[in-house]
Coordinates of N, CA and C in Angstrom, one line a residue:
E364 N 73.4 -51.4 11.6 CA 74.2 -50.2 11.7 C 75.6 -50.9 11.2
R365 N 76.2 -51.7 11.9 CA 77.4 -52.2 11.6 C 77.7 -52.5 10.4
D366 N 76.6 -53.4 9.5 CA 76.8 -53.6 8.1 C 77.0 -52.6 7.2
N367 N 76.1 -51.4 7.7 CA 76.4 -50.2 6.8 C 77.7 -49.4 7.1
V368 N 78.4 -49.7 8.2 CA 79.8 -48.9 8.2 C 80.7 -50.1 7.7
I369 N 80.4 -51.2 7.6 CA 81.4 -52.1 6.9 C 81.4 -51.9 5.5
F370 N 79.9 -51.7 5.0 CA 79.6 -51.4 3.2 C 80.4 -50.1 2.9
N371 N 80.2 -48.8 3.7 CA 80.6 -47.8 3.7 C 82.2 -47.7 3.4
A372 N 83.0 -48.5 4.3 CA 84.4 -48.5 4.5 C 84.9 -49.2 3.3
S373 N 84.2 -50.3 2.8 CA 84.5 -51.2 1.4 C 84.3 -50.3 0.4
Q374 N 83.2 -49.4 0.1 CA 83.0 -48.5 -0.7 C 84.0 -47.5 -0.9
M375 N 84.4 -47.0 0.2 CA 85.5 -45.9 0.2 C 86.8 -46.4 0.1
Q376 N 87.1 -47.6 0.4 CA 88.2 -48.3 -0.3 C 88.4 -48.5 -1.7
K377 N 87.2 -48.9 -2.3 CA 87.1 -49.0 -3.8 C 87.4 -47.6 -4.5
I378 N 86.6 -46.7 -4.0 CA 86.7 -45.2 -4.4 C 88.3 -44.6 -4.4
D379 N 88.8 -45.1 -3.4 CA 90.4 -44.6 -3.1 C 91.2 -45.2 -4.1
K380 N 90.9 -46.6 -4.3 CA 91.9 -47.3 -5.4 C 91.8 -46.9 -6.7
I381 N 90.6 -46.6 -7.1 CA 90.3 -45.7 -8.6 C 90.9 -44.5 -8.5
G382 N 90.7 -43.7 -7.3 CA 91.4 -42.3 -7.4 C 93.1 -42.5 -7.7
K383 N 93.4 -43.4 -6.9 CA 95.0 -43.6 -7.1 C 95.3 -44.0 -8.4
E384 N 94.6 -45.0 -9.1 CA 94.8 -45.4 -10.3 C 94.6 -44.2 -11.3
Q385 N 93.6 -43.7 -11.2 CA 93.6 -42.5 -12.1 C 94.7 -41.3 -11.8
N386 N 95.2 -41.4 -10.8 CA 96.2 -40.4 -10.7 C 97.6 -40.9 -11.1
N387 N 97.8 -42.1 -11.2 CA 98.9 -42.8 -11.9 C 98.5 -42.5 -13.4
I388 N 97.5 -42.6 -13.9 CA 97.5 -42.4 -15.5 C 97.5 -41.2 -15.8
F389 N 97.0 -40.1 -14.7 CA 97.3 -38.7 -15.3 C 98.8 -38.4 -15.1
E390 N 99.6 -38.9 -14.3 CA 101.0 -38.7 -14.2 C 101.5 -39.2 -15.6
K391 N 101.3 -40.3 -16.0 CA 101.6 -40.8 -17.3 C 101.4 -39.8 -18.7
L392 N 100.1 -39.2 -18.5 CA 99.9 -38.6 -19.5 C 100.5 -37.2 -19.6
L393 N 100.9 -36.6 -18.3 CA 101.6 -35.4 -18.2 C 103.0 -35.9 -18.9
Q394 N 103.7 -37.1 -18.5 CA 104.8 -37.5 -19.3 C 104.5 -37.5 -20.8
I395 N 103.6 -37.9 -21.1 CA 103.3 -37.9 -22.6 C 103.3 -36.4 -23.1
E396 N 102.6 -35.5 -22.6 CA 102.4 -34.2 -22.8 C 103.7 -33.8 -22.9
S397 N 104.9 -34.0 -22.1 CA 106.3 -33.2 -22.4 C 106.9 -34.0 -23.2
T398 N 106.8 -35.0 -23.7 CA 107.6 -35.7 -24.8 C 106.8 -35.8 -26.1
N399 N 105.4 -35.5 -26.1 CA 105.0 -35.9 -27.6 C 103.6 -35.0 -27.9
N400 N 103.6 -33.6 -27.1 CA 103.0 -32.8 -27.4 C 101.3 -33.0 -27.2
G401 N 101.3 -34.0 -26.1 CA 100.0 -34.2 -25.5 C 99.2 -35.4 -26.3
I402 N 98.0 -35.1 -26.6 CA 97.2 -35.9 -27.0 C 97.5 -36.5 -28.3
A403 N 97.3 -37.9 -28.7 CA 97.6 -38.4 -29.7 C 96.7 -38.3 -31.0
L404 N 95.2 -38.0 -30.4 CA 94.2 -37.9 -31.5 C 93.1 -37.2 -30.8
K405 N 92.3 -36.4 -31.2 CA 91.1 -35.6 -30.6 C 90.2 -35.9 -31.7
R406 N 88.8 -36.2 -31.3 CA 87.9 -36.2 -32.2 C 86.6 -35.9 -31.5
D407 N 86.2 -34.7 -31.6 CA 84.8 -34.1 -31.1 C 83.7 -34.6 -32.1
Y408 N 82.5 -34.7 -31.3 CA 81.3 -34.8 -32.3 C 80.9 -33.4 -32.9
I409 N 80.8 -33.5 -34.3 CA 80.6 -32.1 -34.9 C 79.4 -32.8 -36.1
G410 N 78.6 -33.5 -35.7 CA 77.4 -33.9 -36.4 C 77.5 -35.1 -37.5
K411 N 78.8 -35.5 -37.4 CA 79.0 -36.9 -38.4 C 79.3 -37.8 -37.3
P412 N 78.2 -39.1 -37.4 CA 78.3 -39.8 -36.1 C 79.4 -40.9 -36.2
F413 N 80.2 -41.2 -37.4 CA 81.0 -42.2 -37.6 C 82.3 -41.4 -38.2
S414 N 82.8 -40.1 -37.5 CA 83.9 -39.5 -37.6 C 84.7 -39.4 -36.5
G415 N 84.8 -40.3 -35.8 CA 85.2 -40.4 -34.3 C 86.6 -40.8 -34.2
I416 N 87.0 -41.4 -33.1 CA 88.3 -42.0 -32.8 C 88.4 -43.2 -33.6
L417 N 87.4 -44.2 -33.7 CA 87.7 -45.4 -34.4 C 87.9 -45.3 -35.8
S418 N 87.2 -44.4 -36.5 CA 87.3 -44.1 -37.8 C 88.6 -43.4 -38.2
A419 N 89.1 -42.5 -37.1 CA 90.8 -42.0 -37.5 C 91.7 -42.9 -37.4
L420 N 91.5 -44.0 -36.6 CA 92.6 -45.0 -36.5 C 92.3 -45.9 -37.6
T421 N 91.1 -46.3 -38.2 CA 91.0 -47.2 -39.3 C 91.6 -46.5 -40.5
E422 N 91.4 -45.1 -40.6 CA 91.9 -44.1 -41.5 C 93.7 -44.2 -41.5
K423 N 94.0 -44.1 -40.4 CA 95.5 -44.0 -40.2 C 96.2 -45.3 -40.5
H424 N 95.6 -46.5 -40.1 CA 96.2 -47.6 -40.3 C 96.0 -48.5 -41.4
K425 N 95.0 -48.0 -42.2 CA 94.4 -48.6 -43.6 C 94.3 -50.1 -43.2
C426 N 93.4 -50.5 -42.2 CA 92.9 -51.7 -41.9 C 91.8 -51.6 -40.9
N427 N 91.1 -53.0 -40.9 CA 90.1 -53.1 -39.7 C 91.1 -53.1 -38.3
I428 N 90.9 -52.2 -37.5 CA 91.7 -52.0 -36.4 C 91.7 -53.3 -35.2
N429 N 90.5 -53.8 -35.7 CA 90.3 -55.1 -34.6 C 91.1 -56.3 -35.0
D430 N 90.9 -56.3 -36.2 CA 91.8 -57.6 -37.1 C 93.1 -57.5 -36.9
K431 N 93.5 -56.4 -37.0 CA 95.0 -56.0 -36.9 C 95.7 -55.9 -35.5
G432 N 94.8 -55.8 -34.5 CA 95.3 -55.7 -33.2 C 95.6 -54.4 -32.6
I433 N 95.2 -53.5 -33.4 CA 95.2 -51.9 -33.0 C 94.5 -51.9 -31.7
I434 N 93.2 -52.2 -31.6 CA 92.6 -52.3 -30.5 C 91.9 -53.9 -30.5
S435 N 91.5 -54.1 -29.2 CA 90.9 -55.6 -29.3 C 89.2 -55.5 -28.6
I436 N 88.6 -56.1 -29.4 CA 87.0 -56.1 -29.0 C 86.7 -57.5 -28.5
S437 N 86.2 -57.3 -27.2 CA 85.5 -58.8 -26.9 C 84.0 -58.7 -26.6
G438 N 83.3 -59.8 -26.6 CA 81.8 -59.9 -25.9 C 81.3 -61.3 -26.2
N439 N 80.3 -61.4 -25.7 CA 79.6 -62.8 -25.8 C 79.0 -63.0 -27.3
I440 N 79.6 -63.0 -28.0 CA 79.2 -63.0 -29.6 C 78.4 -64.4 -29.8
L441 N 77.6 -64.4 -30.5 CA 76.9 -65.6 -31.0 C 77.3 -65.9 -32.3
E442 N 78.0 -67.1 -32.4 CA 78.8 -67.5 -33.8 C 78.0 -67.7 -34.8
N443 N 77.9 -67.1 -35.9 CA 77.0 -67.4 -37.0 C 77.7 -66.4 -38.3
S444 N 77.9 -67.2 -39.4 CA 78.5 -66.8 -40.4 C 77.4 -65.7 -41.1
L445 N 76.5 -66.1 -40.7 CA 75.4 -65.0 -41.5 C 75.3 -63.5 -40.8
W446 N 75.7 -63.4 -39.5 CA 75.7 -61.9 -39.0 C 77.2 -61.5 -39.0
G447 N 77.1 -60.2 -38.4 CA 78.3 -59.5 -38.3 C 79.2 -60.0 -37.1
T448 N 80.2 -59.5 -37.3 CA 81.5 -59.9 -36.3 C 81.8 -59.0 -35.4
L449 N 82.7 -59.2 -34.2 CA 83.0 -57.8 -33.5 C 83.9 -56.9 -34.6
S450 N 84.5 -57.5 -35.3 CA 85.4 -56.3 -36.4 C 84.3 -55.7 -37.1
S451 N 83.4 -56.0 -37.5 CA 82.3 -55.4 -38.3 C 81.9 -54.3 -37.7
L452 N 81.8 -54.3 -36.2 CA 81.3 -53.1 -35.5 C 82.2 -52.0 -35.9
V453 N 83.4 -51.9 -36.1 CA 84.2 -50.8 -36.5 C 84.5 -50.6 -38.0
N454 N 83.7 -51.4 -38.8 CA 83.9 -51.3 -40.2 C 82.8 -50.4 -40.7
F455 N 82.9 -49.1 -41.0 CA 81.9 -48.3 -41.3 C 81.4 -48.0 -42.5
K456 N 82.1 -49.2 -43.4 CA 81.6 -49.5 -44.8 C 80.6 -50.6 -44.9
Y457 N 80.7 -51.3 -43.8 CA 79.9 -52.8 -43.8 C 78.6 -52.6 -44.0
T458 N 78.1 -53.7 -44.9 CA 76.8 -53.8 -45.3 C 76.0 -54.8 -45.1
G459 N 76.7 -55.6 -44.4 CA 76.1 -57.1 -44.0 C 75.0 -56.9 -42.8
L460 N 74.8 -58.0 -42.4 CA 73.8 -58.0 -41.2 C 74.7 -57.7 -39.9
S461 N 74.0 -57.2 -38.8 CA 74.6 -56.4 -37.7 C 75.2 -57.8 -36.8
Y462 N 76.1 -57.3 -36.0 CA 76.6 -58.0 -34.9 C 75.4 -58.7 -33.9
H463 N 75.8 -59.7 -33.5 CA 74.3 -60.3 -32.7 C 75.1 -61.1 -31.4
S464 N 74.8 -60.9 -30.3 CA 75.4 -61.7 -29.0 C 74.7 -62.8 -29.1
K465 N 74.9 -63.6 -27.9 CA 74.5 -64.6 -27.0 C 73.1 -63.9 -26.5
C466 N 72.3 -64.6 -26.2 CA 71.0 -64.1 -25.2 C 71.3 -64.5 -23.5
E467 N 72.1 -63.4 -23.3 CA 72.5 -63.7 -21.8 C 72.3 -62.4 -21.0
M468 N 71.8 -62.5 -20.0 CA 71.9 -61.1 -18.8 C 73.3 -60.9 -18.8
N469 N 73.4 -59.2 -19.0 CA 74.6 -58.7 -19.0 C 75.4 -58.7 -20.2
S470 N 74.8 -59.0 -21.3 CA 75.5 -59.3 -22.4 C 76.4 -58.0 -22.6
Y471 N 77.7 -58.0 -23.5 CA 78.3 -56.7 -23.3 C 79.2 -56.9 -24.6
I472 N 80.0 -55.9 -24.9 CA 80.9 -55.3 -25.9 C 82.0 -54.6 -25.3
C473 N 83.5 -55.1 -25.3 CA 84.3 -54.4 -24.6 C 85.6 -54.0 -25.5
F474 N 85.8 -52.8 -25.6 CA 86.9 -52.2 -26.4 C 88.1 -52.1 -25.3
D475 N 89.3 -52.9 -25.8 CA 90.6 -52.8 -25.0 C 91.6 -52.0 -26.0
F476 N 92.0 -50.7 -25.4 CA 92.9 -49.6 -26.2 C 94.3 -50.0 -25.9
K477 N 94.6 -51.3 -25.5 CA 95.7 -51.6 -25.1 C 96.9 -50.7 -24.5
D478 N 97.6 -50.1 -25.4 CA 98.8 -49.3 -24.7 C 98.4 -47.8 -24.7
H479 N 97.2 -47.7 -25.0 CA 96.7 -46.6 -25.1 C 95.3 -46.4 -24.2
Y480 N 94.9 -44.8 -23.8 CA 93.8 -44.6 -23.4 C 92.9 -43.8 -24.0
I481 N 91.7 -43.7 -23.7 CA 90.6 -42.8 -24.4 C 89.7 -42.2 -23.2
S482 N 89.4 -41.1 -23.4 CA 88.5 -40.1 -22.6 C 87.2 -39.9 -23.2
L483 N 86.3 -40.3 -23.1 CA 85.0 -40.5 -23.9 C 84.1 -39.3 -23.6
S484 N 83.6 -38.6 -24.6 CA 82.7 -37.1 -24.8 C 81.4 -37.7 -25.1
A485 N 81.4 -38.6 -26.2 CA 80.2 -39.0 -27.0 C 80.4 -40.3 -27.6
Y486 N 79.3 -40.9 -28.0 CA 79.6 -42.2 -28.7 C 78.3 -42.4 -29.6
S487 N 78.5 -43.1 -30.8 CA 77.5 -43.2 -31.6 C 77.3 -44.7 -31.9
L488 N 75.8 -45.3 -31.9 CA 75.5 -46.4 -32.3 C 74.4 -46.7 -33.4
K489 N 74.6 -47.7 -34.1 CA 74.0 -47.8 -35.3 C 73.1 -49.0 -35.0
S490 N 71.9 -49.1 -34.9 CA 70.9 -50.0 -34.7 C 71.1 -51.3 -35.6
S491 N 70.4 -52.4 -34.9 CA 70.2 -53.7 -35.9 C 69.7 -53.5 -37.2
N492 N 70.2 -54.2 -38.2 CA 69.4 -54.3 -39.3 C 68.9 -55.5 -40.0
I493 N 68.8 -56.6 -38.6 CA 68.5 -58.1 -38.9 C 66.9 -58.2 -38.9
P494 N 66.5 -58.8 -39.8 CA 64.7 -58.8 -39.7 C 64.3 -59.6 -38.6
D495 N 63.2 -59.2 -37.9 CA 62.9 -59.4 -36.6 C 63.8 -59.0 -35.6
P496 N 64.2 -58.0 -35.7 CA 65.3 -57.4 -34.8 C 65.0 -57.4 -33.4
F497 N 66.2 -57.3 -32.5 CA 66.2 -57.0 -31.0 C 66.8 -55.8 -30.5
F498 N 65.8 -54.8 -30.6 CA 66.6 -53.3 -30.6 C 67.1 -53.2 -29.0
L499 N 68.1 -52.5 -28.9 CA 68.6 -52.1 -27.8 C 67.9 -50.9 -26.8
K500 N 67.4 -51.2 -25.7 CA 66.8 -50.2 -25.0 C 67.4 -49.7 -23.8
S501 N 68.0 -50.8 -23.0 CA 68.5 -50.6 -21.8 C 69.9 -50.8 -21.5
W502 N 71.0 -49.9 -21.3 CA 72.3 -50.1 -21.4 C 73.0 -49.3 -20.6
I503 N 74.3 -49.7 -20.1 CA 75.3 -48.8 -19.5 C 76.4 -48.8 -20.3
V504 N 77.4 -47.5 -20.3 CA 78.5 -47.6 -20.9 C 79.5 -47.2 -19.6
E505 N 80.6 -47.9 -19.6 CA 81.4 -47.8 -18.4 C 82.9 -47.8 -19.0
G506 N 83.7 -47.1 -18.1 CA 85.2 -47.0 -18.5 C 85.8 -47.7 -17.4
S507 N 87.3 -48.4 -17.7 CA 88.0 -49.0 -16.4 C 89.5 -48.9 -17.0
T508 N 90.4 -48.9 -16.0 CA 91.6 -48.9 -16.3 C 92.1 -50.3 -16.0
D509 N 91.3 -51.6 -15.6 CA 91.9 -52.8 -15.3 C 91.0 -53.8 -15.4
K510 N 89.5 -53.4 -15.8 CA 88.6 -54.5 -16.0 C 88.2 -54.9 -14.7
K511 N 88.6 -54.6 -13.6 CA 88.0 -54.8 -12.4 C 86.9 -53.9 -11.5
E512 N 87.6 -52.6 -11.7 CA 86.7 -51.5 -11.1 C 86.1 -50.5 -12.4
W513 N 85.0 -50.4 -12.4 CA 84.4 -49.8 -13.5 C 83.7 -48.4 -13.1
I514 N 83.6 -47.4 -14.1 CA 83.1 -46.3 -13.6 C 82.0 -46.1 -14.7
E515 N 81.0 -45.6 -14.3 CA 79.8 -45.3 -15.0 C 79.8 -43.9 -16.0
L516 N 79.7 -44.1 -17.0 CA 79.7 -42.7 -17.9 C 78.4 -42.4 -18.5
D517 N 77.5 -43.3 -18.8 CA 76.3 -43.1 -19.5 C 75.3 -44.3 -19.2
S518 N 74.1 -43.9 -19.2 CA 73.2 -45.4 -18.9 C 71.8 -45.0 -19.5
H519 N 71.2 -45.9 -19.9 CA 69.7 -45.5 -20.5 C 68.8 -46.8 -20.1
V520 N 67.7 -46.3 -19.7 CA 66.5 -47.4 -19.5 C 65.3 -47.2 -20.2
N521 N 65.2 -48.4 -20.9 CA 63.6 -48.2 -21.7 C 63.8 -47.0 -22.8
E522 N 65.0 -46.8 -23.2 CA 65.1 -45.9 -24.4 C 64.8 -46.2 -25.7
Q523 N 63.9 -45.4 -26.3 CA 63.4 -45.9 -27.6 C 64.1 -45.4 -29.0
T524 N 65.0 -44.6 -28.8 CA 65.8 -43.8 -29.8 C 66.3 -44.8 -30.8
L525 N 66.9 -46.0 -30.6 CA 67.3 -47.0 -31.5 C 66.2 -48.0 -31.7
C526 N 65.1 -48.0 -31.8 CA 63.9 -49.0 -31.9 C 63.3 -48.9 -33.4
S527 N 64.2 -48.8 -34.1 CA 63.9 -48.8 -35.8 C 65.2 -49.3 -36.5
L528 N 64.9 -49.8 -37.6 CA 65.7 -50.6 -38.3 C 67.0 -49.7 -38.6
S529 N 68.4 -49.9 -38.8 CA 69.4 -49.2 -39.2 C 69.3 -47.5 -38.5
T530 N 69.1 -47.4 -37.2 CA 69.0 -46.1 -37.1 C 70.2 -45.8 -36.3
I531 N 70.9 -44.6 -36.4 CA 71.7 -44.2 -36.0 C 71.7 -42.9 -35.1
H532 N 72.6 -43.1 -34.0 CA 72.1 -41.8 -32.8 C 73.4 -41.7 -32.1
T533 N 73.8 -40.6 -31.7 CA 75.0 -40.2 -31.0 C 74.3 -39.7 -29.6
F534 N 75.1 -40.4 -28.4 CA 74.8 -40.1 -27.1 C 76.0 -39.5 -26.5
H535 N 75.7 -38.5 -25.8 CA 76.8 -37.6 -25.2 C 77.0 -37.7 -23.7
I536 N 78.2 -37.8 -23.1 CA 78.5 -38.0 -21.7 C 78.1 -36.7 -21.1
H537 N 77.2 -36.5 -20.3 CA 76.9 -35.5 -19.8 C 77.3 -34.7 -18.5
Q538 N 78.1 -35.7 -17.7 CA 79.0 -35.3 -16.7 C 80.2 -35.0 -17.1
N539 N 80.5 -33.5 -17.1 CA 81.7 -33.0 -17.6 C 83.0 -33.7 -17.2
E540 N 83.1 -33.7 -15.7 CA 84.3 -34.3 -15.1 C 84.6 -35.7 -15.7
K541 N 83.6 -36.7 -16.1 CA 83.9 -37.8 -16.3 C 84.6 -38.0 -17.8
T542 N 84.0 -36.8 -18.6 CA 84.8 -36.8 -20.0 C 86.3 -36.7 -20.1
K543 N 86.9 -36.2 -18.8 CA 88.4 -36.0 -18.8 C 89.1 -37.0 -18.2
I544 N 88.3 -38.4 -17.7 CA 89.2 -39.4 -17.3 C 89.5 -40.3 -18.3
P545 N 90.9 -40.6 -18.4 CA 91.2 -41.7 -19.3 C 91.1 -43.1 -19.1
F546 N 90.6 -43.8 -20.0 CA 90.4 -45.4 -19.8 C 90.9 -46.2 -20.7
R547 N 91.5 -47.4 -20.2 CA 92.1 -48.4 -21.2 C 91.0 -49.1 -21.8
F548 N 89.6 -49.6 -21.0 CA 88.6 -50.4 -21.4 C 87.4 -49.2 -21.5
I549 N 86.6 -49.7 -22.6 CA 85.4 -49.0 -22.8 C 84.3 -50.2 -23.1
R550 N 83.5 -50.3 -22.0 CA 82.5 -51.5 -22.0 C 80.8 -51.0 -22.2
I551 N 80.2 -51.4 -23.2 CA 78.7 -51.4 -23.2 C 78.2 -52.7 -22.9
K552 N 77.3 -52.7 -21.8 CA 76.4 -53.5 -21.3 C 75.3 -53.5 -21.2
L553 N 74.7 -54.5 -21.4 CA 73.0 -54.5 -21.6 C 72.5 -54.6 -20.0
T554 N 71.7 -53.9 -19.8 CA 70.9 -54.1 -18.3 C 69.3 -54.1 -18.2
G555 N 68.8 -54.4 -19.4 CA 67.3 -54.7 -19.4 C 67.4 -55.4 -20.5
P556 N 66.0 -55.6 -20.8 CA 65.4 -56.6 -21.9 C 65.5 -55.6 -23.3
T557 N 65.5 -56.4 -24.6 CA 65.3 -55.6 -25.6 C 64.1 -55.5 -26.0
S558 N 63.7 -54.5 -27.3 CA 62.4 -54.5 -27.7 C 61.6 -55.9 -28.0
S559 N 62.4 -57.1 -27.8 CA 61.7 -58.2 -28.0 C 61.8 -59.0 -26.7
H560 N 62.0 -58.3 -25.8 CA 62.1 -58.9 -24.3 C 63.1 -59.9 -24.2
T561 N 64.2 -59.9 -24.9 CA 65.4 -60.9 -24.9 C 66.5 -60.2 -24.5
Y562 N 67.5 -60.8 -24.1 CA 68.8 -60.4 -23.8 C 70.0 -60.3 -24.6
D563 N 69.8 -60.1 -25.8 CA 71.0 -59.8 -26.8 C 71.4 -58.7 -27.1
I564 N 72.7 -58.3 -27.6 CA 72.9 -57.0 -28.2 C 73.0 -57.2 -29.7
E565 N 72.3 -56.6 -30.4 CA 72.3 -56.4 -31.8 C 72.6 -54.9 -32.2
L566 N 73.9 -54.8 -32.8 CA 74.3 -53.6 -33.4 C 75.2 -53.9 -34.5
T567 N 75.1 -52.6 -35.3 CA 75.6 -52.6 -36.7 C 77.1 -52.0 -36.5
N568 N 77.2 -50.8 -35.8 CA 78.3 -50.0 -35.9 C 78.5 -49.3 -34.4
I569 N 79.7 -49.2 -33.8 CA 80.0 -48.2 -32.6 C 81.1 -47.3 -33.1
E570 N 80.9 -46.0 -32.7 CA 81.9 -45.0 -32.7 C 82.1 -44.2 -31.3
F571 N 83.4 -43.9 -31.2 CA 83.8 -43.2 -29.8 C 84.2 -41.7 -30.2
F572 N 84.0 -40.7 -29.5 CA 84.4 -39.5 -29.5 C 85.2 -39.0 -28.2
G573 N 86.0 -38.1 -28.6 CA 86.9 -37.8 -27.2 C 88.4 -37.7 -27.5
K574 N 89.1 -38.0 -26.5 CA 90.4 -37.9 -27.0 C 91.1 -39.2 -26.5
Y575 N 92.1 -39.4 -27.3 CA 92.8 -40.7 -27.5 C 94.3 -40.4 -27.0
Y576 N 94.9 -41.1 -26.2 CA 96.3 -40.6 -25.5 C 96.9 -42.0 -26.1

């Protein structure tokens, strides 16, 4: 019983810390609204899976937004010149082989929006196009302001939607209150084995929908 009390107190402290961080962010956003007419960019999903925030930033800056440091993408990539890179994930004209991570438990891809925040309403994934592919089946999408405390936005277990070559699907954040929370970091993390019973992430493209501050 004592352990439960300690556990609950620890959880409450984490929740309280996250709440204070979110309040600080909302205060910053209110300042933005008063000086810059609010949202810098808003992209809702309207049937086109790669017409979201990352595509809009690419069009605005006329470059690969990861290569030029507009955003920063990290992950446990398996370096191989034959496969795609972290930058190819946001190149929606890319025709080469998919990005491929190392085979590790909790393989991940993390997006850092640096001086900006994103509130996520939906996201699109394009599955692997690599021969003998490892299709994504179980994963979680999380948001954070500091890369220490993470809030779950969406999760899937034994999902079959992406289990064919070059399949594109858009997933929605179903808890409406979570679509309003701004995050600096968005992370996609493997939570179970792929279709080939490995722990690699193979994806061709990723897109986000929602608001960019």
